[in-house]
């Protein structure tokens, strides 16, 4: 295997649909030996991510556009690959570890254990080794081992950064590419991860705008601006700390108050916070402490489970979330502004350096530019309460200083209350000008405790005797009893059965008796394999209008009563048959079974699975988007459908990259991937197949009996 | 264009399929609620509503322009709609297949190189034919010929206009917003 050195010369990149070069390194050449370290710094939008993606082999292959110049990584000419291959060249992909974090999700599968296992499965590591390997790497990547079994959707920004590092490091790559690996991390985690990165023997290319923890004497530096190189050597600045800042101080009257508010499912314990008119409240705390959730509770975009939110009437609230896409959407920022806000918006945009971008499509801009635009939109309305979630993320020091100046200006903000959640020490610049009262609150130490809230069932909401009945009813109707007896059936068996019952239903005559003879055994099978009776009843209820429709339509169309009802009962039989498949629906186990037993191609299956796993996130995002937009009182938006498709398509490149760098295209027919959870057939499958055969015999018997009885 | 499906294409077709499926699932509920109202004039209900269910095939075919895109898009959408909320259950997969094959045939006929309004309309219409071939024998086997003819006309027209032209309009809006540049369409 050739040593993994990197040669870059006169590299340029023009993305599809753009007429300017986002990366223009003509006149620069860099040679990085195997095991070397290349650091890249620069403001947001300067082209750091683009250069990293070029070195990873993603430009031209996965991301559309034109790559020119010379780029050879590990002996592979990536310029040629950009024109011929549809993904990272295999030899490079097998040796690559790529870390990219950001506000938008960059994982492939939601459970961290599954996501970290993907690179190992693609490289055919044996399933026994996988878990221990992941845990070992977790310690190096500053990942709390308890996080491995949790859903990445519940992670804070900093936890996602460490998770991304874990997934990149787990396959022991020879080339490690990291895009802002320390973003969102508190000092301790950042130090631990930085040490791992510095001491790794891999060839490393790291981009960050704070290089202080990552620098080393033998590293090469490149500073980028506007896609071009402005310096080849740079001295890193020392890290900043919070220092002395007023911890809590009085202010005007409170206009929003949280009293022991909790939001279950988000691990935010009872928190209390008062937001005063005319003050700036800075909420600081370690990553994962729930600052974003607290902001949503204050804004009213997330509903409380217990506690109270007291707010003054007719408050105008504006929220600039960590993911600026939720506020901006697909159309230019200007369309989100009322005409009266336009002048103010232009002034603000000028201050923040995004004046020309008010009319640009947000999708084509860099993350930093979008953040600043969302700040402009939020500020332009001169709201009573302005809420900002990590506003300094991705901004370099100069811009952060400009932002702090803006937010400290008394005339600009007037009597507004500003609430900012941040972990970034640079935001302490807010305290320099004394015009606005500033208080800093540490979360959760000063707002309440962060508590693990236990899950309560239906029973916890009812008075005592009813609760007991409800509890025993739940236990009786729940499939756990069945599960303990027979284990859980393999998804392939259930799919096969659903199709079998469907075929049988079509083959049988459309009479109520025949179809019922099919539906009843199926329901028995379904209950045994884990379907809840309550879910069945709900489905039956949903079916009724459609059933009525089909029956009546057939009658109107000229069929006899018997035939019409028969058509209707066939619908019922279909529904019953599919219950076996529907609940519980476990897409991961289904994918495991398809890949292992049917040798389904790995990349398409994983692409489908990863996209499907995003549905709950998409639903939550849609809800969050609607809640944030509703604050701007824009009413019903007919183009929301376009917005929905636009936002889901925007997520495609990130997911494609995430899957590509986890190596899902590596397995071939000859080299099948291993699975962390092998797919098995067990007693459950035998049992439900047996029951189905029994049901089939009943149908046959009925048919035979009918033919005998009718002469 | 590169010769084989890359991950960008795979994730795009999965995304179009799944997003459309979510849309279809919601539309299933609308259909169910409206059914009793339209039951006396079922062809009219099909004319107004049916086209939405075939939009995934033409949309995927217009955006991705590769063999199998339209079929995959429609089948994924149908499966997702079934999993989320479908009164037609497993059958949704088969109607998705029939409709998807219709759209796929049109794109195959132009060798996946053309993606204008004529292709969109044809893809929608042929998806409608797929819908006819699947729904009529299964749900309306014993109706009179005139009723059946009305249903055929309604299904094909609705699919051509809402499914085919609707997909074209949606693609145009996405092109304007810049989303298609990001995925190389």
Tab-separated table of N, CA and C in Angstrom, chain A residues 102-215:
chain	number	residue	atom	x	y	z
A	102	UNK	N	-21.631	19.905	12.613
A	102	UNK	CA	-22.246	21.180	12.285
A	102	UNK	C	-23.623	21.174	12.901
A	103	UNK	N	-24.368	22.232	12.761
A	103	UNK	CA	-25.696	22.218	13.368
A	103	UNK	C	-26.610	21.177	12.724
A	104	UNK	N	-26.466	20.984	11.415
A	104	UNK	CA	-27.309	19.978	10.766
A	104	UNK	C	-26.708	18.597	11.017
A	105	UNK	N	-27.529	17.558	11.100
A	105	UNK	CA	-27.005	16.222	11.411
A	105	UNK	C	-26.052	15.724	10.328
A	106	UNK	N	-24.921	15.155	10.726
A	106	UNK	CA	-23.995	14.585	9.751
A	106	UNK	C	-23.797	13.103	10.014
A	107	UNK	N	-24.719	12.506	10.737
A	107	UNK	CA	-24.599	11.068	10.974
A	107	UNK	C	-25.402	10.325	9.913
A	108	UNK	N	-25.166	8.999	9.807
A	108	UNK	CA	-25.923	8.213	8.831
A	108	UNK	C	-27.093	7.519	9.508
A	109	UNK	N	-26.842	6.908	10.664
A	109	UNK	CA	-27.915	6.229	11.381
A	109	UNK	C	-28.080	6.865	12.751
A	110	UNK	N	-29.316	6.944	13.258
A	110	UNK	CA	-29.546	7.722	14.487
A	110	UNK	C	-28.930	7.149	15.759
A	111	UNK	N	-28.874	5.838	15.896
A	111	UNK	CA	-28.293	5.294	17.116
A	111	UNK	C	-26.778	5.307	16.955
A	112	UNK	N	-26.079	5.917	17.907
A	112	UNK	CA	-24.633	6.085	17.749
A	112	UNK	C	-23.949	4.733	17.558
A	113	UNK	N	-24.410	3.719	18.262
A	113	UNK	CA	-23.798	2.403	18.115
A	113	UNK	C	-23.905	1.906	16.670
A	114	UNK	N	-25.067	2.077	16.056
A	114	UNK	CA	-25.241	1.652	14.668
A	114	UNK	C	-24.377	2.476	13.729
A	115	UNK	N	-24.345	3.797	13.987
A	115	UNK	CA	-23.589	4.681	13.102
A	115	UNK	C	-22.101	4.361	13.147
A	116	UNK	N	-21.597	4.138	14.372
A	116	UNK	CA	-20.180	3.826	14.507
A	116	UNK	C	-19.871	2.441	13.968
A	117	UNK	N	-20.861	1.558	13.928
A	117	UNK	CA	-20.617	0.197	13.432
A	117	UNK	C	-20.533	0.157	11.909
A	118	UNK	N	-21.137	1.145	11.231
A	118	UNK	CA	-21.155	1.117	9.755
A	118	UNK	C	-19.768	1.000	9.126
A	119	UNK	N	-18.784	1.830	9.540
A	119	UNK	CA	-17.462	1.685	8.924
A	119	UNK	C	-16.870	0.298	9.180
A	120	UNK	N	-17.176	-0.294	10.328
A	120	UNK	CA	-16.631	-1.601	10.636
A	120	UNK	C	-17.322	-2.683	9.812
A	121	UNK	N	-18.635	-2.546	9.645
A	121	UNK	CA	-19.368	-3.530	8.840
A	121	UNK	C	-18.887	-3.494	7.397
A	122	UNK	N	-18.635	-2.281	6.884
A	122	UNK	CA	-18.185	-2.153	5.505
A	122	UNK	C	-16.817	-2.778	5.314
A	123	UNK	N	-16.008	-2.796	6.390
A	123	UNK	CA	-14.666	-3.357	6.278
A	123	UNK	C	-14.604	-4.790	6.773
A	124	UNK	N	-15.759	-5.392	6.948
A	124	UNK	CA	-15.857	-6.807	7.314
A	124	UNK	C	-15.173	-7.158	8.625
A	125	UNK	N	-15.195	-6.257	9.582
A	125	UNK	CA	-14.712	-6.580	10.920
A	125	UNK	C	-15.713	-7.547	11.536
A	126	UNK	N	-15.248	-8.523	12.294
A	126	UNK	CA	-16.178	-9.524	12.832
A	126	UNK	C	-17.095	-8.899	13.877
A	127	UNK	N	-18.328	-9.399	13.954
A	127	UNK	CA	-19.343	-8.770	14.796
A	127	UNK	C	-18.999	-8.807	16.288
A	128	UNK	N	-18.232	-9.789	16.742
A	128	UNK	CA	-17.927	-9.840	18.171
A	128	UNK	C	-17.048	-8.686	18.584
A	129	UNK	N	-16.138	-8.299	17.659
A	129	UNK	CA	-15.167	-7.261	18.010
A	129	UNK	C	-15.772	-5.880	18.025
A	130	UNK	N	-16.908	-5.708	17.334
A	130	UNK	CA	-17.371	-4.348	17.033
A	130	UNK	C	-17.601	-3.510	18.281
A	131	UNK	N	-18.352	-4.033	19.213
A	131	UNK	CA	-18.711	-3.211	20.372
A	131	UNK	C	-17.485	-2.783	21.167
A	132	UNK	N	-16.570	-3.726	21.402
A	132	UNK	CA	-15.414	-3.374	22.223
A	132	UNK	C	-14.552	-2.347	21.516
A	133	UNK	N	-14.461	-2.485	20.196
A	133	UNK	CA	-13.655	-1.531	19.436
A	133	UNK	C	-14.256	-0.131	19.515
A	134	UNK	N	-15.576	-0.076	19.421
A	134	UNK	CA	-16.248	1.216	19.494
A	134	UNK	C	-16.030	1.839	20.871
A	135	UNK	N	-16.124	1.035	21.918
A	135	UNK	CA	-15.955	1.598	23.263
A	135	UNK	C	-14.539	2.100	23.486
A	136	UNK	N	-13.567	1.350	22.970
A	136	UNK	CA	-12.177	1.781	23.139
A	136	UNK	C	-11.958	3.121	22.456
A	137	UNK	N	-12.449	3.242	21.222
A	137	UNK	CA	-12.272	4.495	20.488
A	137	UNK	C	-13.017	5.635	21.158
A	138	UNK	N	-14.132	5.307	21.808
A	138	UNK	CA	-14.929	6.349	22.452
A	138	UNK	C	-14.104	7.103	23.481
A	139	UNK	N	-13.297	6.375	24.222
A	139	UNK	CA	-12.501	7.033	25.264
A	139	UNK	C	-11.528	8.025	24.640
A	140	UNK	N	-10.920	7.644	23.518
A	140	UNK	CA	-9.982	8.562	22.860
A	140	UNK	C	-10.677	9.787	22.301
A	141	UNK	N	-11.928	9.593	21.873
A	141	UNK	CA	-12.623	10.690	21.204
A	141	UNK	C	-13.385	11.559	22.179
A	142	UNK	N	-13.142	11.389	23.462
A	142	UNK	CA	-13.839	12.184	24.488
A	142	UNK	C	-15.341	11.963	24.435
A	143	UNK	N	-15.748	10.738	24.069
A	143	UNK	CA	-17.173	10.423	24.052
A	143	UNK	C	-17.527	9.675	25.324
A	144	UNK	N	-18.545	10.117	26.012
A	144	UNK	CA	-19.051	9.424	27.186
A	144	UNK	C	-19.636	8.092	26.734
A	145	UNK	N	-19.114	6.963	27.287
A	145	UNK	CA	-19.525	5.649	26.797
A	145	UNK	C	-21.039	5.449	26.878
A	146	UNK	N	-21.680	6.115	27.829
A	146	UNK	CA	-23.138	5.985	27.938
A	146	UNK	C	-23.856	6.535	26.723
A	147	UNK	N	-23.205	7.424	25.977
A	147	UNK	CA	-23.858	8.021	24.819
A	147	UNK	C	-24.003	7.039	23.668
A	148	UNK	N	-23.203	5.970	23.703
A	148	UNK	CA	-23.178	5.047	22.564
A	148	UNK	C	-24.543	4.431	22.304
A	149	UNK	N	-25.303	4.177	23.362
A	149	UNK	CA	-26.590	3.538	23.159
A	149	UNK	C	-27.715	4.527	22.997
A	150	UNK	N	-27.356	5.777	22.781
A	150	UNK	CA	-28.405	6.777	22.675
A	150	UNK	C	-28.548	7.281	21.268
A	151	UNK	N	-29.670	7.933	21.029
A	151	UNK	CA	-30.019	8.482	19.730
A	151	UNK	C	-29.309	9.804	19.493
A	152	UNK	N	-28.661	9.933	18.350
A	152	UNK	CA	-27.933	11.166	18.059
A	152	UNK	C	-28.837	12.389	17.990
A	153	UNK	N	-30.125	12.177	17.735
A	153	UNK	CA	-31.042	13.326	17.692
A	153	UNK	C	-31.125	14.023	19.020
A	154	UNK	N	-30.871	13.271	20.113
A	154	UNK	CA	-31.001	13.883	21.430
A	154	UNK	C	-29.704	14.546	21.882
A	155	UNK	N	-28.666	14.453	21.062
A	155	UNK	CA	-27.372	15.013	21.471
A	155	UNK	C	-27.343	16.513	21.278
A	156	UNK	N	-26.547	17.152	22.111
A	156	UNK	CA	-26.320	18.575	21.915
A	156	UNK	C	-25.245	18.744	20.846
A	157	UNK	N	-24.981	19.987	20.458
A	157	UNK	CA	-24.002	20.261	19.410
A	157	UNK	C	-22.633	19.683	19.719
A	158	UNK	N	-22.196	19.848	20.960
A	158	UNK	CA	-20.872	19.357	21.332
A	158	UNK	C	-20.801	17.841	21.348
A	159	UNK	N	-21.878	17.205	21.831
A	159	UNK	CA	-21.879	15.736	21.865
A	159	UNK	C	-21.838	15.180	20.456
A	160	UNK	N	-22.507	15.872	19.532
A	160	UNK	CA	-22.462	15.401	18.139
A	160	UNK	C	-21.063	15.508	17.572
A	161	UNK	N	-20.335	16.567	17.983
A	161	UNK	CA	-18.968	16.718	17.486
A	161	UNK	C	-18.127	15.533	17.918
A	162	UNK	N	-18.236	15.135	19.176
A	162	UNK	CA	-17.430	13.998	19.636
A	162	UNK	C	-17.900	12.704	18.994
A	163	UNK	N	-19.215	12.582	18.773
A	163	UNK	CA	-19.719	11.378	18.111
A	163	UNK	C	-19.143	11.275	16.699
A	164	UNK	N	-19.088	12.412	15.992
A	164	UNK	CA	-18.531	12.402	14.638
A	164	UNK	C	-17.081	11.950	14.668
A	165	UNK	N	-16.334	12.425	15.678
A	165	UNK	CA	-14.931	12.020	15.792
A	165	UNK	C	-14.836	10.520	16.035
A	166	UNK	N	-15.728	10.010	16.878
A	166	UNK	CA	-15.718	8.575	17.175
A	166	UNK	C	-15.890	7.750	15.908
A	167	UNK	N	-16.878	8.109	15.108
A	167	UNK	CA	-17.161	7.325	13.913
A	167	UNK	C	-15.992	7.366	12.941
A	168	UNK	N	-15.307	8.518	12.882
A	168	UNK	CA	-14.181	8.619	11.958
A	168	UNK	C	-12.992	7.799	12.444
A	169	UNK	N	-12.798	7.747	13.776
A	169	UNK	CA	-11.594	7.100	14.304
A	169	UNK	C	-11.735	5.600	14.451
A	170	UNK	N	-12.971	5.096	14.490
A	170	UNK	CA	-13.192	3.706	14.874
A	170	UNK	C	-12.539	2.706	13.913
A	171	UNK	N	-12.389	3.096	12.639
A	171	UNK	CA	-11.803	2.151	11.694
A	171	UNK	C	-10.306	2.347	11.539
A	172	UNK	N	-9.676	3.021	12.463
A	172	UNK	CA	-8.228	3.254	12.450
A	172	UNK	C	-7.749	3.732	11.073
A	173	UNK	N	-8.180	4.928	10.662
A	173	UNK	CA	-7.861	5.371	9.302
A	173	UNK	C	-6.405	5.777	9.144
A	174	UNK	N	-5.912	5.702	7.890
A	174	UNK	CA	-4.579	6.210	7.598
A	174	UNK	C	-4.629	7.680	7.230
A	175	UNK	N	-5.787	8.144	6.784
A	175	UNK	CA	-5.975	9.554	6.461
A	175	UNK	C	-7.142	10.067	7.281
A	176	UNK	N	-6.883	11.053	8.111
A	176	UNK	CA	-7.924	11.600	8.974
A	176	UNK	C	-8.192	13.043	8.553
A	177	UNK	N	-9.423	13.312	8.177
A	177	UNK	CA	-9.787	14.653	7.761
A	177	UNK	C	-10.846	15.162	8.726
A	178	UNK	N	-10.601	16.308	9.347
A	178	UNK	CA	-11.524	16.788	10.374
A	178	UNK	C	-11.913	18.236	10.109
A	179	UNK	N	-13.211	18.488	10.044
A	179	UNK	CA	-13.736	19.813	9.782
A	179	UNK	C	-14.308	20.374	11.074
A	180	UNK	N	-13.608	21.307	11.682
A	180	UNK	CA	-14.023	21.886	12.964
A	180	UNK	C	-14.333	20.800	13.990
A	181	UNK	N	-13.396	19.913	14.299
A	181	UNK	CA	-13.699	18.800	15.203
A	181	UNK	C	-13.991	19.247	16.628
A	182	UNK	N	-13.510	20.438	17.020
A	182	UNK	CA	-13.689	20.852	18.402
A	182	UNK	C	-14.861	21.818	18.567
A	183	UNK	N	-15.637	22.006	17.514
A	183	UNK	CA	-16.729	22.973	17.569
A	183	UNK	C	-17.780	22.589	18.593
A	184	UNK	N	-18.134	23.498	19.456
A	184	UNK	CA	-19.206	23.230	20.411
A	184	UNK	C	-18.768	22.482	21.644
A	185	UNK	N	-17.470	22.172	21.778
A	185	UNK	CA	-17.014	21.394	22.931
A	185	UNK	C	-16.566	22.299	24.074
A	186	UNK	N	-16.799	21.812	25.305
A	186	UNK	CA	-16.257	22.547	26.439
A	186	UNK	C	-14.768	22.228	26.568
A	187	UNK	N	-14.097	22.966	27.401
A	187	UNK	CA	-12.631	22.933	27.406
A	187	UNK	C	-12.059	21.541	27.661
A	188	UNK	N	-12.642	20.821	28.609
A	188	UNK	CA	-12.065	19.508	28.951
A	188	UNK	C	-12.156	18.536	27.775
A	189	UNK	N	-13.356	18.430	27.191
A	189	UNK	CA	-13.522	17.502	26.062
A	189	UNK	C	-12.650	17.923	24.896
A	190	UNK	N	-12.566	19.243	24.666
A	190	UNK	CA	-11.767	19.731	23.540
A	190	UNK	C	-10.314	19.339	23.714
A	191	UNK	N	-9.812	19.457	24.938
A	191	UNK	CA	-8.408	19.101	25.154
A	191	UNK	C	-8.167	17.626	24.891
A	192	UNK	N	-9.112	16.794	25.387
A	192	UNK	CA	-8.922	15.345	25.237
A	192	UNK	C	-8.920	14.954	23.762
A	193	UNK	N	-9.888	15.498	23.020
A	193	UNK	CA	-9.979	15.153	21.596
A	193	UNK	C	-8.786	15.693	20.837
A	194	UNK	N	-8.376	16.928	21.170
A	194	UNK	CA	-7.232	17.520	20.477
A	194	UNK	C	-5.976	16.686	20.693
A	195	UNK	N	-5.806	16.156	21.897
A	195	UNK	CA	-4.643	15.308	22.166
A	195	UNK	C	-4.671	14.062	21.300
A	196	UNK	N	-5.858	13.425	21.217
A	196	UNK	CA	-5.977	12.234	20.376
A	196	UNK	C	-5.595	12.560	18.939
A	197	UNK	N	-6.072	13.711	18.459
A	197	UNK	CA	-5.786	14.067	17.070
A	197	UNK	C	-4.305	14.352	16.862
A	198	UNK	N	-3.711	15.054	17.844
A	198	UNK	CA	-2.294	15.414	17.687
A	198	UNK	C	-1.419	14.179	17.700
A	199	UNK	N	-1.775	13.195	18.549
A	199	UNK	CA	-0.888	12.049	18.734
A	199	UNK	C	-1.164	10.912	17.764
A	200	UNK	N	-2.158	11.085	16.897
A	200	UNK	CA	-2.469	10.007	15.953
A	200	UNK	C	-1.366	9.883	14.913
A	201	UNK	N	-1.119	8.664	14.442
A	201	UNK	CA	-0.081	8.449	13.444
A	201	UNK	C	-0.563	8.621	12.026
A	202	UNK	N	-1.842	8.919	11.875
A	202	UNK	CA	-2.384	9.049	10.531
A	202	UNK	C	-1.941	10.358	9.902
A	203	UNK	N	-2.062	10.435	8.592
A	203	UNK	CA	-1.894	11.722	7.915
A	203	UNK	C	-3.144	12.527	8.226
A	204	UNK	N	-2.963	13.747	8.748
A	204	UNK	CA	-4.125	14.482	9.229
A	204	UNK	C	-4.265	15.843	8.521
A	205	UNK	N	-5.491	16.164	8.161
A	205	UNK	CA	-5.799	17.494	7.631
A	205	UNK	C	-6.956	18.021	8.466
A	206	UNK	N	-6.713	19.121	9.168
A	206	UNK	CA	-7.724	19.610	10.109
A	206	UNK	C	-8.026	21.073	9.827
A	207	UNK	N	-9.299	21.406	9.781
A	207	UNK	CA	-9.710	22.794	9.593
A	207	UNK	C	-10.368	23.284	10.859
A	208	UNK	N	-9.983	24.475	11.290
A	208	UNK	CA	-10.604	25.047	12.477
A	208	UNK	C	-10.337	26.536	12.448
A	209	UNK	N	-11.192	27.341	13.085
A	209	UNK	CA	-10.797	28.736	13.139
A	209	UNK	C	-10.115	29.064	14.461
A	210	UNK	N	-10.031	28.065	15.364
A	210	UNK	CA	-9.257	28.256	16.587
A	210	UNK	C	-8.231	27.141	16.647
A	211	UNK	N	-7.001	27.457	16.227
A	211	UNK	CA	-6.003	26.396	16.099
A	211	UNK	C	-5.175	26.199	17.352
A	212	UNK	N	-5.514	26.903	18.436
A	212	UNK	CA	-4.607	26.933	19.581
A	212	UNK	C	-4.336	25.551	20.155
A	213	UNK	N	-5.387	24.683	20.228
A	213	UNK	CA	-5.168	23.375	20.840
A	213	UNK	C	-4.560	22.371	19.876
A	214	UNK	N	-4.629	22.707	18.578
A	214	UNK	CA	-4.267	21.671	17.606
A	214	UNK	C	-2.872	21.846	17.041
A	215	UNK	N	-2.276	23.007	17.230
A	215	UNK	CA	-0.988	23.284	16.582
A	215	UNK	C	0.131	22.390	17.066
